[in-house]
């Protein structure tokens, strides 16, 4: 047995067989006849994909089976193989020929004005990479190869991969890289998949055939756990399940802190998340992360597609749905926008900083939102606002959208326009921003990253990524004070809204709403409602003067 320590990214405890995703590509050795080799390899890969598709179909996984089947056809499609052969004819080596053909065919499909073909570009890439790995002798597997439930182990996972995980197969995952507030962790929480990230040495220790136990709260990872450790995991799992059951008594109940009502809303990113939020009876949606609609695919969604989704969201709730405009950039790139490479993407052109450059793309979202607002209570929130000018710029884009809709005779509704407080300058300037913003929502994931200057996706910096740090708390306090003085709503929608320690401190600061993953709604309701507000307010004063996040957590231990 080997014990490792990562950062808890999504609560839940599981022990199970590993499914290793290796990102190794390997190298193709010198071959006597590369043309014969590519033909043979494409046949072999086609056969593999046919088998995988059949296995998926047998398990009732219709959609993955169809995708694998389409990929099997692609593996023998002359479009790809002819391109490889033509490059070989020009004297290129086999590896470069496969990559060149892959990029050419995928780009060609992506550029076509046909949604179906554009989506196939992604499949071409997967198939070409699979052929490459086959020739190099690396048998790397991807999530779509899973046919039995297992704990996924990977050096790193992308946000898109995590978002498409099949919860019936992924019992949980452990990753060597990533931080607890990175988007991969955020998505795992929303799917209710136990996850540990930033697990140093993971890939060196785990091999195929191992069993692994993970605790998504403490970050504990045990490889081939002893019987004793399996019992410990089981006892922790039972405790966690008991806590969840106690919290379930709060389903749909309004809660107060002292005698002040606090709304507990949900964070969502997709249709299924909205269904989970409805099932959790959250007080509306406090953060609808729309960028995932823009990341998963080879082109942006159309205005009508967006309208249908936003409308469905507002119609699902009586309470307000807060939709965040696309926050592309940072750890969420959209390849088809062809943004230049940046040295520091988190400090680069991200969120609101993209909207002038991609004004028409932003118009499609603004119009869709304004149209959806006819059908319910919809608020719009802007990510990465650092200055008052950022917000003024967005107001202008919305004015343009309204003028155009009016001239076209298209009905639109009223929206509130708020800002995320996630850049330290926005928190420090909250008083000025509150004159122009209709509401605030603190994004503690980024506010912590930017305050502590610690990349939220870096596993090695996970110990800096704690919103309970007094420096972060003080910035939140400034924003809460400014909002209350101006009489606008302030919420917290970062992951710390679901952490009992910080959730209570935010409530004590005067925050009106906490927005959390649907699975955490009941737990947060119970935490807030059971607290003694006067005691927590006293603790807040001490927390703001503490030396470290650890000290704050110690202070709060008496009331959690
Ligand atoms: C945040 O930064 O806290 C936030 C809620 O936004 P995201 O995690 O999507 O960056
Ligand atoms: Mg953010």
PDB file of C-alpha atoms in Angstrom, residues 323-421:
ATOM      1  CA  UNK A 323     -26.332  34.138 -16.026  1.00  0.00           C
ATOM      2  CA  UNK A 324     -22.664  34.931 -16.330  1.00  0.00           C
ATOM      3  CA  UNK A 325     -21.542  36.044 -19.766  1.00  0.00           C
ATOM      4  CA  UNK A 326     -18.855  33.852 -21.287  1.00  0.00           C
ATOM      5  CA  UNK A 327     -15.673  33.700 -19.269  1.00  0.00           C
ATOM      6  CA  UNK A 328     -13.370  32.328 -21.945  1.00  0.00           C
ATOM      7  CA  UNK A 329      -9.597  32.432 -21.370  1.00  0.00           C
ATOM      8  CA  UNK A 330      -7.434  31.426 -18.412  1.00  0.00           C
ATOM      9  CA  UNK A 331      -7.859  27.661 -18.046  1.00  0.00           C
ATOM     10  CA  UNK A 332     -10.852  27.709 -20.443  1.00  0.00           C
ATOM     11  CA  UNK A 333      -9.574  28.303 -23.986  1.00  0.00           C
ATOM     12  CA  UNK A 334     -11.895  28.211 -27.022  1.00  0.00           C
ATOM     13  CA  UNK A 335      -9.563  27.057 -29.828  1.00  0.00           C
ATOM     14  CA  UNK A 336     -11.760  28.342 -32.653  1.00  0.00           C
ATOM     15  CA  UNK A 337     -11.331  31.943 -31.458  1.00  0.00           C
ATOM     16  CA  UNK A 338      -7.669  31.556 -32.376  1.00  0.00           C
ATOM     17  CA  UNK A 339      -6.447  33.762 -29.576  1.00  0.00           C
ATOM     18  CA  UNK A 340      -2.707  34.381 -29.557  1.00  0.00           C
ATOM     19  CA  UNK A 341      -0.692  32.273 -27.091  1.00  0.00           C
ATOM     20  CA  UNK A 342      -0.173  34.128 -23.826  1.00  0.00           C
ATOM     21  CA  UNK A 343       2.659  33.805 -21.341  1.00  0.00           C
ATOM     22  CA  UNK A 344       0.208  34.087 -18.447  1.00  0.00           C
ATOM     23  CA  UNK A 345      -3.327  33.226 -19.611  1.00  0.00           C
ATOM     24  CA  UNK A 346      -4.852  33.931 -16.180  1.00  0.00           C
ATOM     25  CA  UNK A 347      -3.443  37.452 -16.359  1.00  0.00           C
ATOM     26  CA  UNK A 348      -4.306  37.826 -20.009  1.00  0.00           C
ATOM     27  CA  UNK A 349      -7.289  38.394 -22.238  1.00  0.00           C
ATOM     28  CA  UNK A 350      -9.996  36.611 -20.264  1.00  0.00           C
ATOM     29  CA  UNK A 351     -13.711  37.217 -19.573  1.00  0.00           C
ATOM     30  CA  UNK A 352     -14.804  40.812 -20.104  1.00  0.00           C
ATOM     31  CA  UNK A 353     -11.473  41.615 -21.743  1.00  0.00           C
ATOM     32  CA  UNK A 354     -12.583  39.653 -24.827  1.00  0.00           C
ATOM     33  CA  UNK A 355     -15.889  41.379 -25.451  1.00  0.00           C
ATOM     34  CA  UNK A 356     -14.708  44.356 -27.523  1.00  0.00           C
ATOM     35  CA  UNK A 357     -12.490  42.164 -29.677  1.00  0.00           C
ATOM     36  CA  UNK A 358     -15.299  39.654 -30.262  1.00  0.00           C
ATOM     37  CA  UNK A 359     -18.123  42.200 -30.279  1.00  0.00           C
ATOM     38  CA  UNK A 360     -20.415  40.214 -32.592  1.00  0.00           C
ATOM     39  CA  UNK A 361     -19.970  37.025 -30.589  1.00  0.00           C
ATOM     40  CA  UNK A 362     -20.850  39.006 -27.469  1.00  0.00           C
ATOM     41  CA  UNK A 363     -23.839  40.517 -29.277  1.00  0.00           C
ATOM     42  CA  UNK A 364     -25.190  37.015 -29.916  1.00  0.00           C
ATOM     43  CA  UNK A 365     -25.056  36.315 -26.186  1.00  0.00           C
ATOM     44  CA  UNK A 366     -26.429  39.706 -25.134  1.00  0.00           C
ATOM     45  CA  UNK A 367     -29.357  39.371 -27.556  1.00  0.00           C
ATOM     46  CA  UNK A 368     -30.100  35.805 -26.445  1.00  0.00           C
ATOM     47  CA  UNK A 369     -30.108  36.921 -22.806  1.00  0.00           C
ATOM     48  CA  UNK A 370     -32.339  39.942 -23.410  1.00  0.00           C
ATOM     49  CA  UNK A 371     -34.791  37.761 -25.352  1.00  0.00           C
ATOM     50  CA  UNK A 372     -34.806  35.086 -22.638  1.00  0.00           C
ATOM     51  CA  UNK A 373     -35.499  37.748 -19.997  1.00  0.00           C
ATOM     52  CA  UNK A 374     -39.058  38.018 -21.370  1.00  0.00           C
ATOM     53  CA  UNK A 375     -39.748  34.609 -19.817  1.00  0.00           C
ATOM     54  CA  UNK A 376     -38.618  35.044 -16.217  1.00  0.00           C
ATOM     55  CA  UNK A 377     -36.312  36.760 -13.751  1.00  0.00           C
ATOM     56  CA  UNK A 378     -32.919  36.965 -15.394  1.00  0.00           C
ATOM     57  CA  UNK A 379     -29.852  38.829 -14.203  1.00  0.00           C
ATOM     58  CA  UNK A 380     -26.586  39.086 -16.090  1.00  0.00           C
ATOM     59  CA  UNK A 381     -23.211  39.042 -14.440  1.00  0.00           C
ATOM     60  CA  UNK A 382     -19.859  40.003 -15.940  1.00  0.00           C
ATOM     61  CA  UNK A 383     -16.671  38.051 -15.194  1.00  0.00           C
ATOM     62  CA  UNK A 384     -13.193  39.501 -14.621  1.00  0.00           C
ATOM     63  CA  UNK A 385     -14.307  43.092 -14.143  1.00  0.00           C
ATOM     64  CA  UNK A 386     -11.322  45.071 -12.880  1.00  0.00           C
ATOM     65  CA  UNK A 387     -12.414  48.638 -13.556  1.00  0.00           C
ATOM     66  CA  UNK A 388     -15.561  50.749 -13.771  1.00  0.00           C
ATOM     67  CA  UNK A 389     -14.793  51.155 -17.492  1.00  0.00           C
ATOM     68  CA  UNK A 390     -15.076  47.380 -17.955  1.00  0.00           C
ATOM     69  CA  UNK A 391     -18.660  47.575 -16.755  1.00  0.00           C
ATOM     70  CA  UNK A 392     -19.483  50.702 -18.742  1.00  0.00           C
ATOM     71  CA  UNK A 393     -18.213  48.943 -21.867  1.00  0.00           C
ATOM     72  CA  UNK A 394     -20.539  46.000 -21.275  1.00  0.00           C
ATOM     73  CA  UNK A 395     -23.517  48.306 -20.666  1.00  0.00           C
ATOM     74  CA  UNK A 396     -22.798  49.814 -24.059  1.00  0.00           C
ATOM     75  CA  UNK A 397     -22.812  46.364 -25.741  1.00  0.00           C
ATOM     76  CA  UNK A 398     -26.205  45.668 -24.122  1.00  0.00           C
ATOM     77  CA  UNK A 399     -27.542  49.053 -25.282  1.00  0.00           C
ATOM     78  CA  UNK A 400     -26.522  48.186 -28.845  1.00  0.00           C
ATOM     79  CA  UNK A 401     -28.258  44.804 -28.541  1.00  0.00           C
ATOM     80  CA  UNK A 402     -31.474  46.445 -27.266  1.00  0.00           C
ATOM     81  CA  UNK A 403     -31.472  49.029 -30.059  1.00  0.00           C
ATOM     82  CA  UNK A 404     -31.007  46.347 -32.694  1.00  0.00           C
ATOM     83  CA  UNK A 405     -33.682  44.071 -31.224  1.00  0.00           C
ATOM     84  CA  UNK A 406     -36.126  46.989 -31.039  1.00  0.00           C
ATOM     85  CA  UNK A 407     -35.491  47.953 -34.649  1.00  0.00           C
ATOM     86  CA  UNK A 408     -36.098  44.333 -35.682  1.00  0.00           C
ATOM     87  CA  UNK A 409     -39.304  44.208 -33.639  1.00  0.00           C
ATOM     88  CA  UNK A 410     -37.953  41.337 -31.489  1.00  0.00           C
ATOM     89  CA  UNK A 411     -39.319  41.378 -27.903  1.00  0.00           C
ATOM     90  CA  UNK A 412     -36.843  41.600 -25.033  1.00  0.00           C
ATOM     91  CA  UNK A 413     -37.076  41.829 -21.262  1.00  0.00           C
ATOM     92  CA  UNK A 414     -35.488  43.726 -18.361  1.00  0.00           C
ATOM     93  CA  UNK A 415     -32.251  42.505 -16.886  1.00  0.00           C
ATOM     94  CA  UNK A 416     -30.127  43.515 -13.929  1.00  0.00           C
ATOM     95  CA  UNK A 417     -26.447  43.891 -14.767  1.00  0.00           C
ATOM     96  CA  UNK A 418     -24.006  42.926 -12.048  1.00  0.00           C
ATOM     97  CA  UNK A 419     -20.316  42.245 -11.712  1.00  0.00           C
ATOM     98  CA  UNK A 420     -18.239  39.484 -10.313  1.00  0.00           C
ATOM     99  CA  UNK A 421     -15.868  40.635  -7.630  1.00  0.00           C
TER     100      UNK A 421
END
